mmCIF file of C-alpha atoms and ligand atoms in Angstrom:
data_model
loop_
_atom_site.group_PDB
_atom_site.id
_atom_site.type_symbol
_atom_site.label_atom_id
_atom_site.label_comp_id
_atom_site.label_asym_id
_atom_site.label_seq_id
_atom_site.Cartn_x
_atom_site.Cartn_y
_atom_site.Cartn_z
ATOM 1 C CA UNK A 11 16.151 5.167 9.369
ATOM 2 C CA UNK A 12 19.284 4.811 8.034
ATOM 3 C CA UNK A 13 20.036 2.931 5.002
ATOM 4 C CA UNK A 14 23.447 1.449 3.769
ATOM 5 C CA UNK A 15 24.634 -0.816 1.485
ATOM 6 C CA UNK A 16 27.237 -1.487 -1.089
ATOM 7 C CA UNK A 17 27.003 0.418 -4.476
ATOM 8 C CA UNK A 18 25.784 -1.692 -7.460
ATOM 9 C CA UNK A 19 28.763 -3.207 -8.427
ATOM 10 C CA UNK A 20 29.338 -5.444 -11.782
ATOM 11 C CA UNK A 21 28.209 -2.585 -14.198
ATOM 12 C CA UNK A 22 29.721 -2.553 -17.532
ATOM 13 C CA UNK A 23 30.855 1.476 -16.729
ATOM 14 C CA UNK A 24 33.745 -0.119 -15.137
ATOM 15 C CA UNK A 25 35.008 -1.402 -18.710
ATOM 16 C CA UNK A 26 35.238 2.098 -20.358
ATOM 17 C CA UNK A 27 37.988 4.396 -20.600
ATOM 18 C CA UNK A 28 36.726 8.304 -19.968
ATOM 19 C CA UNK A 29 35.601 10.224 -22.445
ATOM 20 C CA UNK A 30 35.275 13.819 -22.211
ATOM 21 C CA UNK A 31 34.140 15.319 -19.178
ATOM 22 C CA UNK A 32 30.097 16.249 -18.701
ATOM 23 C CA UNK A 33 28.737 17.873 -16.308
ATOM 24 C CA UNK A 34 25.594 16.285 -15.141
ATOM 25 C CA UNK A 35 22.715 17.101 -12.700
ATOM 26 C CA UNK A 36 20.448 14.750 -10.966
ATOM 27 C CA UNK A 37 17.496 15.236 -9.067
ATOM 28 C CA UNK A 38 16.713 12.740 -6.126
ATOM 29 C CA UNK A 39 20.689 12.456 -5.639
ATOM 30 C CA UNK A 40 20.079 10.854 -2.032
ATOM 31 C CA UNK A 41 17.314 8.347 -3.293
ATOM 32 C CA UNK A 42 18.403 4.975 -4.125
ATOM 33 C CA UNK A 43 18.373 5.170 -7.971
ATOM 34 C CA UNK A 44 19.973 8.482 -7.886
ATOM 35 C CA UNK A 45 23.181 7.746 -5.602
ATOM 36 C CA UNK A 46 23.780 4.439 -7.716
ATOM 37 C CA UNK A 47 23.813 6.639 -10.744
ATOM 38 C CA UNK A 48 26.300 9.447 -9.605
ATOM 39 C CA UNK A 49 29.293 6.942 -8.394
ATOM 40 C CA UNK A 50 28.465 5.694 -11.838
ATOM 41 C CA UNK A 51 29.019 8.961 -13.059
ATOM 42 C CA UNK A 52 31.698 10.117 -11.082
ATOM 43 C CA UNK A 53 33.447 6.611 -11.932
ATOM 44 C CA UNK A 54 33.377 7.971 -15.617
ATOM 45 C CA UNK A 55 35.336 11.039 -14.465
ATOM 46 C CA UNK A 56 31.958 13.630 -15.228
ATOM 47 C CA UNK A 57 31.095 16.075 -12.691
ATOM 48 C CA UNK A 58 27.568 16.116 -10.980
ATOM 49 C CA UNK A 59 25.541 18.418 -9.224
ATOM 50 C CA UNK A 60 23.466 16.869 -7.209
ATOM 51 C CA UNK A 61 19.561 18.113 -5.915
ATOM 52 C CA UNK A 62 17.710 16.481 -3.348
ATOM 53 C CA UNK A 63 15.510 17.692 -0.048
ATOM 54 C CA UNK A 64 15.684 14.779 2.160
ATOM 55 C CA UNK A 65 12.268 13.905 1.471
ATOM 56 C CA UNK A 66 13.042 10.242 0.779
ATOM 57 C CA UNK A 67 16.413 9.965 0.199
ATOM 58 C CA UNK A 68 19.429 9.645 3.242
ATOM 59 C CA UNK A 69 22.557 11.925 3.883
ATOM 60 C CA UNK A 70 24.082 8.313 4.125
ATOM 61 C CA UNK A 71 23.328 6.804 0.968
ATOM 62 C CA UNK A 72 25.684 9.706 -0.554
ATOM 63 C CA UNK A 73 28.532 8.756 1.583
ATOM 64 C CA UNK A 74 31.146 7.493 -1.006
ATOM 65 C CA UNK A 75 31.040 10.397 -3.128
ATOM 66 C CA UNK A 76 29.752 13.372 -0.938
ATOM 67 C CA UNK A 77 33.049 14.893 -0.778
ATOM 68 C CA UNK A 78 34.480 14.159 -4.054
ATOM 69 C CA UNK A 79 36.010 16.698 -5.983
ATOM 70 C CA UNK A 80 33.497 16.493 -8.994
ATOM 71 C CA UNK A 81 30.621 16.436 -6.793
ATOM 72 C CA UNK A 82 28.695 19.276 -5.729
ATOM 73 C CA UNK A 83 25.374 19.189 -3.324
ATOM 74 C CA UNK A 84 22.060 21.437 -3.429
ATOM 75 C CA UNK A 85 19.744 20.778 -0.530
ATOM 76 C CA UNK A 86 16.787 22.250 -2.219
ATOM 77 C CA UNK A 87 13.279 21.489 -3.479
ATOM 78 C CA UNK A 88 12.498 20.442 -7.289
ATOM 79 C CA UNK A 89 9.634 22.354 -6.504
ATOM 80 C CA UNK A 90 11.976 25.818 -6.400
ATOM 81 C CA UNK A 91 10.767 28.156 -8.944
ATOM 82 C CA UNK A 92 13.935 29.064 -11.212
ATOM 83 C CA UNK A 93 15.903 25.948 -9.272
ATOM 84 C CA UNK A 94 17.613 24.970 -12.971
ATOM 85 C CA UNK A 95 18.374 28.401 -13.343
ATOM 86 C CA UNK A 96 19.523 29.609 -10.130
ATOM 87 C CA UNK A 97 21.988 26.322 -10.500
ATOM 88 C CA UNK A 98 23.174 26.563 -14.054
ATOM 89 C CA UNK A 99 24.860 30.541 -13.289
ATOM 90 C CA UNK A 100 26.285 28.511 -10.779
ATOM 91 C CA UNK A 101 27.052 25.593 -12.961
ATOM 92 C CA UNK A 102 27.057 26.839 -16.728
ATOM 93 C CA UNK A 103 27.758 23.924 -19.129
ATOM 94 C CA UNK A 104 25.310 21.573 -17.690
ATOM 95 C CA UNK A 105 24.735 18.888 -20.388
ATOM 96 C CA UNK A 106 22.594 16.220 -19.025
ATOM 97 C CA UNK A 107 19.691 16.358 -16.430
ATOM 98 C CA UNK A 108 18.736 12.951 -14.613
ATOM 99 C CA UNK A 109 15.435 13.887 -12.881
ATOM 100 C CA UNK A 110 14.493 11.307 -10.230
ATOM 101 C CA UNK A 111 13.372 13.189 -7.348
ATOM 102 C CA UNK A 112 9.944 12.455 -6.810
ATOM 103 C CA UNK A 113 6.896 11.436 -4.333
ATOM 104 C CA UNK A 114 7.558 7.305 -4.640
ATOM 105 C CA UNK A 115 4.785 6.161 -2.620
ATOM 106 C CA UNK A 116 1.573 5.203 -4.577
ATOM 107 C CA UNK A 117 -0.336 5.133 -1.613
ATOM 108 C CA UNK A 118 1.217 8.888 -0.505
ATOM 109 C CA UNK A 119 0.155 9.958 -3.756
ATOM 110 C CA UNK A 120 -3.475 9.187 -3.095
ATOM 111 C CA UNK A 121 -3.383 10.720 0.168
ATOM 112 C CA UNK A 122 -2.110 13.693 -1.255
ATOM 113 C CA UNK A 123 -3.241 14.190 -4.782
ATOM 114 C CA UNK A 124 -2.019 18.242 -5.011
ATOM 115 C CA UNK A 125 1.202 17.901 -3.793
ATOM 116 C CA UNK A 126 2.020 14.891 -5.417
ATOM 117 C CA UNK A 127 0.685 16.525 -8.983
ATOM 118 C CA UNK A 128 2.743 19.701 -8.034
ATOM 119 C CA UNK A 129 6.355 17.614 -7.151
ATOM 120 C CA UNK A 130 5.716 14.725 -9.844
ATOM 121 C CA UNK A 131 3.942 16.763 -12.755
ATOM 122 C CA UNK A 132 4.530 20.784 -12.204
ATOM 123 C CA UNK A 133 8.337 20.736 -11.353
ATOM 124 C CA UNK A 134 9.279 18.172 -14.428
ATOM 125 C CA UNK A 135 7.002 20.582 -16.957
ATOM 126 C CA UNK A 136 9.526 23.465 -15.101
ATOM 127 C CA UNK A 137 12.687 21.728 -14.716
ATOM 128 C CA UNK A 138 12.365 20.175 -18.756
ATOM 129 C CA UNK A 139 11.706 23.818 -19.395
ATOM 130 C CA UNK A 140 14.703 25.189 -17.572
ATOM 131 C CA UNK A 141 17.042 22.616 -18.928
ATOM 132 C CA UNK A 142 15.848 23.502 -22.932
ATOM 133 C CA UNK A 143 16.234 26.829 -21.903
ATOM 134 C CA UNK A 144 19.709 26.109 -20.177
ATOM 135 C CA UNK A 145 20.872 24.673 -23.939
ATOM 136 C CA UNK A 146 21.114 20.655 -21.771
ATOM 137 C CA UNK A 147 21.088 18.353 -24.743
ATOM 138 C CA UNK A 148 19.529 15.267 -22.728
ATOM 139 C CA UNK A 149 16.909 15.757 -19.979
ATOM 140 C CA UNK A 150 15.814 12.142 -18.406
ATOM 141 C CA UNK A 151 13.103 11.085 -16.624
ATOM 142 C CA UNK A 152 12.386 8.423 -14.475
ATOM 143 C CA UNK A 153 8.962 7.170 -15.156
ATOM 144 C CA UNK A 154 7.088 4.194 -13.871
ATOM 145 C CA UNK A 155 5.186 0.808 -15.028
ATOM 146 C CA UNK A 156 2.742 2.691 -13.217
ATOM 147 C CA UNK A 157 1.815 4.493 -15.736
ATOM 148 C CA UNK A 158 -0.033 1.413 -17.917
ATOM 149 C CA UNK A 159 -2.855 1.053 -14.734
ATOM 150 C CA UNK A 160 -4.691 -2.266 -15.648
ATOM 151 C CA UNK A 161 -3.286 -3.247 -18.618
ATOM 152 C CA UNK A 162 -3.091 -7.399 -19.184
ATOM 153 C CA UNK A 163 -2.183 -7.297 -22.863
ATOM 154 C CA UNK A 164 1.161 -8.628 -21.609
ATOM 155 C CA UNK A 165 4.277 -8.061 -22.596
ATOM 156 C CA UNK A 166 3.734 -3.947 -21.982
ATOM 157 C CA UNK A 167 4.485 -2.085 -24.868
ATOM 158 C CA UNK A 168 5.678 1.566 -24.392
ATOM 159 C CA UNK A 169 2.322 2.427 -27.061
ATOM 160 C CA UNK A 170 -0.043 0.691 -24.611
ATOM 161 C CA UNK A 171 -0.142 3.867 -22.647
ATOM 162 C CA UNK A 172 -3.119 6.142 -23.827
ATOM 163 C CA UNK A 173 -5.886 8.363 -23.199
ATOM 164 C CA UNK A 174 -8.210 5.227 -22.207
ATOM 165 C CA UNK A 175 -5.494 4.149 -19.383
ATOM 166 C CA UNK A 176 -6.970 4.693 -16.085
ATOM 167 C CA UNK A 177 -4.236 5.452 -13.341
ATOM 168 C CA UNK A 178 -5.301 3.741 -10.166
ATOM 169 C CA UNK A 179 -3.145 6.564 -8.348
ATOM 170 C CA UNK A 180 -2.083 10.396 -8.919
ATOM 171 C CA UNK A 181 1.174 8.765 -8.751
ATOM 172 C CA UNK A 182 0.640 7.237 -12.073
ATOM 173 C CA UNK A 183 -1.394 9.599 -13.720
ATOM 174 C CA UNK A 184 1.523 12.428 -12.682
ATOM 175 C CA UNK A 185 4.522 10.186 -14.275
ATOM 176 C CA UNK A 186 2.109 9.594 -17.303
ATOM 177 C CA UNK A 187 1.830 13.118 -18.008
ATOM 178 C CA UNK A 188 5.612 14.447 -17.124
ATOM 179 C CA UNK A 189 6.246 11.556 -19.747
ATOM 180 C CA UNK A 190 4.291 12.391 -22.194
ATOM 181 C CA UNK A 191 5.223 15.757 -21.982
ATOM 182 C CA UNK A 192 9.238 14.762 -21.732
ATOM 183 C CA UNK A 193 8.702 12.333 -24.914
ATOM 184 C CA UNK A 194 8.047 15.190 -26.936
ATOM 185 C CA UNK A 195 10.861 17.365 -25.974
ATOM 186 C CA UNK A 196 13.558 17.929 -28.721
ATOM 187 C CA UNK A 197 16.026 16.606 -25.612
ATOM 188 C CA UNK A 198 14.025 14.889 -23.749
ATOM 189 C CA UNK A 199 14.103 10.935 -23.219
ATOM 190 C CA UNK A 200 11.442 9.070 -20.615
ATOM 191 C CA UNK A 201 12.433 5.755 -19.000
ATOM 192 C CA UNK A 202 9.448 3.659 -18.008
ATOM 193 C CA UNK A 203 11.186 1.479 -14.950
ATOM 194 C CA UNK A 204 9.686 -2.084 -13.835
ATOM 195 C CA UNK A 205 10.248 -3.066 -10.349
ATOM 196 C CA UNK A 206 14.015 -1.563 -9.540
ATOM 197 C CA UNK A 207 15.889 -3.544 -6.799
ATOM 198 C CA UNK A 208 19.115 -3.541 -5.327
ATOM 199 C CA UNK A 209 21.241 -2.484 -2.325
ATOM 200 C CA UNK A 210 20.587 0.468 -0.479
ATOM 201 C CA UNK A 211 16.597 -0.055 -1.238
ATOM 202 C CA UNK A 212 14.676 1.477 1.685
ATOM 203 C CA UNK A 213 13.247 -2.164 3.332
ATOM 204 C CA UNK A 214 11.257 -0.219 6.397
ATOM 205 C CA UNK A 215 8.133 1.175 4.930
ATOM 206 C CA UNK A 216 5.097 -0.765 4.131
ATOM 207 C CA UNK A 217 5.126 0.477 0.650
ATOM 208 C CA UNK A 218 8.654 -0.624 0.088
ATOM 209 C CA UNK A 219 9.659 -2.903 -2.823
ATOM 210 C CA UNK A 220 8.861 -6.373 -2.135
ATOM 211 C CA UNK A 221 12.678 -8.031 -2.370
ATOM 212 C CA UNK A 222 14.170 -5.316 -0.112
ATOM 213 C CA UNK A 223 10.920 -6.456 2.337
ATOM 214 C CA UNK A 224 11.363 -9.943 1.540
ATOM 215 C CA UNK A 225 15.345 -9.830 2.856
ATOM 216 C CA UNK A 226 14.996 -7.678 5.520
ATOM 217 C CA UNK A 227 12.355 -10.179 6.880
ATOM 218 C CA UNK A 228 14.908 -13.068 5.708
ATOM 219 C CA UNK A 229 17.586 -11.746 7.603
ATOM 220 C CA UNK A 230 15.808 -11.480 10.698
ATOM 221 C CA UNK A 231 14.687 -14.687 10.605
ATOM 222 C CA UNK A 232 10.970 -13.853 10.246
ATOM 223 C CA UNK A 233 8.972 -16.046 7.787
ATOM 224 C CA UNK A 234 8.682 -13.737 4.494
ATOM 225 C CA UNK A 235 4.509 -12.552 4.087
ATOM 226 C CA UNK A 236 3.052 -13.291 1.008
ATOM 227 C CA UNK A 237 -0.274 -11.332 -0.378
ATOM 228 C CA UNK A 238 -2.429 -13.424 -2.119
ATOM 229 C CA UNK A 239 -1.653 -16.799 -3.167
ATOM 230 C CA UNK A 240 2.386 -15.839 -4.445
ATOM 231 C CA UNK A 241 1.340 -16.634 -7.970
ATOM 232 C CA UNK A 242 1.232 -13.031 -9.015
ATOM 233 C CA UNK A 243 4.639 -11.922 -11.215
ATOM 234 C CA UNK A 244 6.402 -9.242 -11.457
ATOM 235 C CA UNK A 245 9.807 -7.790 -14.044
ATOM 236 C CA UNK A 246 12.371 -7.151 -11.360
ATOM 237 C CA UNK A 247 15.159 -5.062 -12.667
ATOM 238 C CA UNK A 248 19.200 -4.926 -10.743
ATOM 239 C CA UNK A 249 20.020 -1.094 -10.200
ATOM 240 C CA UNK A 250 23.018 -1.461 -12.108
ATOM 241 C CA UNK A 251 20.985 -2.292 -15.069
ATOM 242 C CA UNK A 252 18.907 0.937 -14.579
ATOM 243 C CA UNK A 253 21.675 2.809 -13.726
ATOM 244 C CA UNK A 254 23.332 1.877 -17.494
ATOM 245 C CA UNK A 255 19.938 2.555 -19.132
ATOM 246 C CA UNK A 256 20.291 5.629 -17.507
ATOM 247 C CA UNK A 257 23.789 6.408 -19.603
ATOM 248 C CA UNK A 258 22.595 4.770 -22.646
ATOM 249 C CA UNK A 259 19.893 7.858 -22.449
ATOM 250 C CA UNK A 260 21.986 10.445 -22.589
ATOM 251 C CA UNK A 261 25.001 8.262 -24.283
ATOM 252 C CA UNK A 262 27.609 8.176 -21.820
ATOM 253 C CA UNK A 263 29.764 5.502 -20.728
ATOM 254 C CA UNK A 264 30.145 2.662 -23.208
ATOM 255 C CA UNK A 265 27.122 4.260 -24.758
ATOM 256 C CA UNK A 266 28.401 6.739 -27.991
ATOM 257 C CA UNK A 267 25.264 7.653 -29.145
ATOM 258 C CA UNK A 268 22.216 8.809 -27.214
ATOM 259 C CA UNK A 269 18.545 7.130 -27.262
ATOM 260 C CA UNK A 270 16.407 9.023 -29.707
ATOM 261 C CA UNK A 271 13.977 11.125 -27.719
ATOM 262 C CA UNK A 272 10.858 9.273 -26.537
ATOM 263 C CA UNK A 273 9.965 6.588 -24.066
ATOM 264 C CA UNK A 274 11.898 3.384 -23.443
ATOM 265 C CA UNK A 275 10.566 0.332 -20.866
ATOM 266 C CA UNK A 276 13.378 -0.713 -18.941
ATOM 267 C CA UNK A 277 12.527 -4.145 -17.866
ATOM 268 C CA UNK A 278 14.012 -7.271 -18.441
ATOM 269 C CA UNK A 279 11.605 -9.128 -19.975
ATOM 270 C CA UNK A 280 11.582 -11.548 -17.489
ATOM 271 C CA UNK A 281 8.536 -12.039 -15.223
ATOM 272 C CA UNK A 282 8.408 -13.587 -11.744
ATOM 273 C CA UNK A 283 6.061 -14.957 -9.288
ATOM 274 C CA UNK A 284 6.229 -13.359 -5.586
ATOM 275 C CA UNK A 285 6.399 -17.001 -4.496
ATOM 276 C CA UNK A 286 9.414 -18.235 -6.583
ATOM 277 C CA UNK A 287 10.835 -14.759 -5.553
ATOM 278 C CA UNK A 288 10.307 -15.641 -1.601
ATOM 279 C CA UNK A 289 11.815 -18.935 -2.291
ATOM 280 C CA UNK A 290 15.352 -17.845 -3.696
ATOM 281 C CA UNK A 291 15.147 -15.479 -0.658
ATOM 282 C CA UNK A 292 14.465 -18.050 1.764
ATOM 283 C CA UNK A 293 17.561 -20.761 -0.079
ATOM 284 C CA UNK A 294 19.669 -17.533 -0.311
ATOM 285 C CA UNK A 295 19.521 -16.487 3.328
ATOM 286 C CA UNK A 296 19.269 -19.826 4.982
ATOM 287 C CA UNK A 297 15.590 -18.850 6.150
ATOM 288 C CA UNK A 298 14.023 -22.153 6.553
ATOM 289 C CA UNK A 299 10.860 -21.119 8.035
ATOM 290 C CA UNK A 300 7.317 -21.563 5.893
ATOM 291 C CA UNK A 301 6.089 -18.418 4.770
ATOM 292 C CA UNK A 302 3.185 -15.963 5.813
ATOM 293 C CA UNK A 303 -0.120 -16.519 3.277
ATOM 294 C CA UNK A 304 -2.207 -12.961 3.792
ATOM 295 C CA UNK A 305 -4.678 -11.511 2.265
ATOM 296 C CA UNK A 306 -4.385 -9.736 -1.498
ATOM 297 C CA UNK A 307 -3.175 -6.380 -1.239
ATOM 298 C CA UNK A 308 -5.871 -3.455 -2.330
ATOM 299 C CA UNK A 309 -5.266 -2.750 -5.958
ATOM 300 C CA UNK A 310 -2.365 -4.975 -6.754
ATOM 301 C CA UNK A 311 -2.028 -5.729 -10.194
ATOM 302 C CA UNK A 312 -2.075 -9.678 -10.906
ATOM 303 C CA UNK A 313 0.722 -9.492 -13.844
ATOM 304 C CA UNK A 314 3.566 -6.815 -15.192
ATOM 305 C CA UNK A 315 5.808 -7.412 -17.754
ATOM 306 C CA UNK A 316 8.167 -5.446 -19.594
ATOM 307 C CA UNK A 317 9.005 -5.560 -23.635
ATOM 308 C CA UNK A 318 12.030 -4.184 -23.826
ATOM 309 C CA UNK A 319 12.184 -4.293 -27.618
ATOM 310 C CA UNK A 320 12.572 -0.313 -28.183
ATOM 311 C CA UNK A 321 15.747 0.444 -26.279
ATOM 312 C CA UNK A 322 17.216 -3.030 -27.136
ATOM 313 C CA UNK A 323 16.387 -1.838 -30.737
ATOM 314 C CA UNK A 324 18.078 1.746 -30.425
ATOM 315 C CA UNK A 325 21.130 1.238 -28.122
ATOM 316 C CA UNK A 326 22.895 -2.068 -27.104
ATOM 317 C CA UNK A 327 21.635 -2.090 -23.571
ATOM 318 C CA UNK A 328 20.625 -4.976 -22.031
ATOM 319 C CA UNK A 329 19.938 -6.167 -18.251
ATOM 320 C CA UNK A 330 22.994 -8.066 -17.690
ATOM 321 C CA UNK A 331 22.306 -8.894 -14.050
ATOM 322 C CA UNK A 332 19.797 -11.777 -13.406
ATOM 323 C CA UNK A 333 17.421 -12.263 -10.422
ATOM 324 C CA UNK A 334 19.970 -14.589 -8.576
ATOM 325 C CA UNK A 335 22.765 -12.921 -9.207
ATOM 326 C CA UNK A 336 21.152 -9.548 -8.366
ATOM 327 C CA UNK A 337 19.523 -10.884 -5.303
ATOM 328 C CA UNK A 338 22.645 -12.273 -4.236
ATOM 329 C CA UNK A 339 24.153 -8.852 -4.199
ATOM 330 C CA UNK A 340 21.396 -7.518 -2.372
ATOM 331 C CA UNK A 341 21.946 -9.240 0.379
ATOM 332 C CA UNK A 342 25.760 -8.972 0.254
ATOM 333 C CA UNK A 343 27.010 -11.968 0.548
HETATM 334 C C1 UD1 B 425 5.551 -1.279 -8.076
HETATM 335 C C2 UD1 B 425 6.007 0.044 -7.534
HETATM 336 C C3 UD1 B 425 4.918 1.037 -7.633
HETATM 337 C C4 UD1 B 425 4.331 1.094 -9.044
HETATM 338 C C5 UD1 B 425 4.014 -0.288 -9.580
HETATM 339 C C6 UD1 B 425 3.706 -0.205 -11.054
HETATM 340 C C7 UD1 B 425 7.678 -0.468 -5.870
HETATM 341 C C8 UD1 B 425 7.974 -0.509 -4.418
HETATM 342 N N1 UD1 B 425 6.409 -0.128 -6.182
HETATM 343 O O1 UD1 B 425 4.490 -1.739 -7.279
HETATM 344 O O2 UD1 B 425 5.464 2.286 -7.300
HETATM 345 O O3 UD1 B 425 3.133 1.781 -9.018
HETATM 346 O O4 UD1 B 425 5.139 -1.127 -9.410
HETATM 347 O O5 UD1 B 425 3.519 -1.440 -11.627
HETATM 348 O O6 UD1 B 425 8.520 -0.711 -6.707
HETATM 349 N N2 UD1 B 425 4.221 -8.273 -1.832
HETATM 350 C C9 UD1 B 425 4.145 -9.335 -0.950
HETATM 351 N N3 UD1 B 425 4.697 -9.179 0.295
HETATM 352 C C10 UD1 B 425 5.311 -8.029 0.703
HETATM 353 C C11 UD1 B 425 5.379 -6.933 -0.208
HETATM 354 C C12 UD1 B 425 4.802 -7.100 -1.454
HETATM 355 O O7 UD1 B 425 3.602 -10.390 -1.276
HETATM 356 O O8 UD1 B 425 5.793 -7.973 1.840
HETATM 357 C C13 UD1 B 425 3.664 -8.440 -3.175
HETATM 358 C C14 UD1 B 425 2.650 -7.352 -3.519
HETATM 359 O O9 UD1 B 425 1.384 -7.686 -3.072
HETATM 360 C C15 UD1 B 425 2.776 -7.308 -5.036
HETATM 361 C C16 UD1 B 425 4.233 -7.702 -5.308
HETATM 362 O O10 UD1 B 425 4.711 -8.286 -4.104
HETATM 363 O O11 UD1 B 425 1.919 -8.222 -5.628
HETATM 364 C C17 UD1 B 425 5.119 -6.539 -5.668
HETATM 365 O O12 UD1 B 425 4.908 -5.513 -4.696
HETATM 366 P P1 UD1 B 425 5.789 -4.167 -4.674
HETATM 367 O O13 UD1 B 425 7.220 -4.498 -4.563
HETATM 368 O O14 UD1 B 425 5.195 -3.315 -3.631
HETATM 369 O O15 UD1 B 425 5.621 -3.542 -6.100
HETATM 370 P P2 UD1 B 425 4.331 -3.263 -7.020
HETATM 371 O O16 UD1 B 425 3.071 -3.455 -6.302
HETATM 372 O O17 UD1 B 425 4.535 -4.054 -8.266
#
């Protein structure tokens, strides 16, 4: 399945002059989060190297940068022994690694509990490894809301994650651990991400995200299917506003100063109900037809809700795209 879809525009990155040139890897370069983030990069004028397998990410969501001069492809595995270092005597001077590849399917992950520990848990303790090693001075990591399980003591607080959390999934338990273990790295910063949305989000499997479902459903003039009654909510985040919490980890862009090391929600602080969700989809698109009440999903979590207090309070980022707005970009028109 191929995926398309215009890159996240509106980011402040466009407002900054360059500064001096990085060069910057990320994992998961083909994935949705990860191509938004290297034409953000590239925009800035740094180089990146790019790693992904294929796994979940598309040839096609690299095709506005694949053959730019500052961009360089490995088709390889995270799960490479000596990847980092096989790529930095290619590439010495790497400054800043942006590891996003990853198993994203919770339901995957509890199908297959060893792999997923070995891609989501053993290649970040390597790759965080490598890069201190290597002399990187950031190493990010994507981590997930995931990672708090049950938790209703809402808004989340990044401290709210402990020994007593029980992950529902390997998937969570894996992020939990690579971030605990990438929060206490002398260059290592973990970014806990809410619900990411945005163009180029993979709407054809039935674990997808919910708005990318939600439009593709709009769009073909299906009615939209809600699990559960619609009043559970949700902290939907715009790409572009992951994509600059992204540079304010490893200060680039309009960011001058990196986020101490340790673990940052990125959220907006915002929550919203799958059924006020459906119906700006429905006005947005022109759907008019009622939508589809089915049964509660196994395991869904009633409520999620980011504070976003500790990177608002260490680095002037803040979701600048709202839910309309973001949606509206979504869809592309
Ligand atoms: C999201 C992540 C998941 C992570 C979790 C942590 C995605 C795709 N999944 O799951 O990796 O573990 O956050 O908090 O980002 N829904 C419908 N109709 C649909 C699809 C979904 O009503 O067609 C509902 C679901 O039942 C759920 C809500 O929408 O209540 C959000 O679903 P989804 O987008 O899959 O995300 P999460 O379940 O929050």
């Amino acid at each position: 399945m191929v995926v398309t879809g215009r890159p996240c525009d509106g980011m402040n990155i466009l407002k900054v002059g360059a500064g001096m040139k990085k060069e910057c890897l990320i994992t998961g370069v083909a994935g949705f989060v990860g191509s938004h983030l290297a034409e953000a990069l590239l925009a800035l004028n740094h180089k990146v190297i790019g790693v992904d397998n294929f796994f979940s990410g598309y040839r096609e969501n690299m095709t506005s940068f694949e053959s730019h001069p500052d961009f360089s492809f490995h088709e390889c595995s995270v799960e490479e022994p000596g990847l980092l270092g096989r790529i930095g005597r290619e590439h010495p001077g790497i400054d800043a690694c942006f590891h996003l590849a990853a198993i994203v399917s919770v339901p995957y992950s509890v199908e297959h509990e060893a792999e997923t520990m070995r891609v989501n848990w053993e290649a970040t303790e390597r790759l965080l490894a490598d890069a201190e090693d290597l002399g990187c001075s950031r190493f990010v990591f994507a981590g997930s809301a995931a990672e708090y399980g049950e938790d209703d003591r809402l808004p989340l607080l990044e401290s709210y994650v402990g020994q007593e959390t029980i992950h529902v999934s390997p998937y969570g338990r894996a992020k939990h651990l690579s971030t605990q273990r990438v929060a206490s790295s002398p260059i290592g910063v973990a970014l806990r991400f809410f619900n990411i949305y945005g163009p180029r989000q993979d709407p054809k499997s039935p674990y997808s995200g919910v708005i990318s479902r939600f439009i593709d459903f709009a769009l073909a003039r299906e009615p939209l299917n809600i699990f559960g009654d619609g009043g559970q909510t949700r902290d939907f985040i715009y790409v572009g506003d992951v994509v600059s919490a992204y540079l304010a980890a490893a200060g680039l862009g309009e960011f001058e100063a990196p986020l101490p090391t340790g673990v940052y929600n990125v959220g907006t602080g915002v929550g919203t109900s799958i059924l006020e969700l459906a119906d700006a989809i429905r006005d947005l698109t022109g759907n008019v037809l009622p939508h589809r009440f089915l049964p509660e999903r196994a395991g869904d979590i009633r409520h999620s809700l980011a504070s976003i207090e500790a990177i608002q309070g260490h680095s002037h980022w803040s979701p600048g795209v709202g839910l309309r707005e973001g949606l509206r970009r979504t869809i592309g028109r």
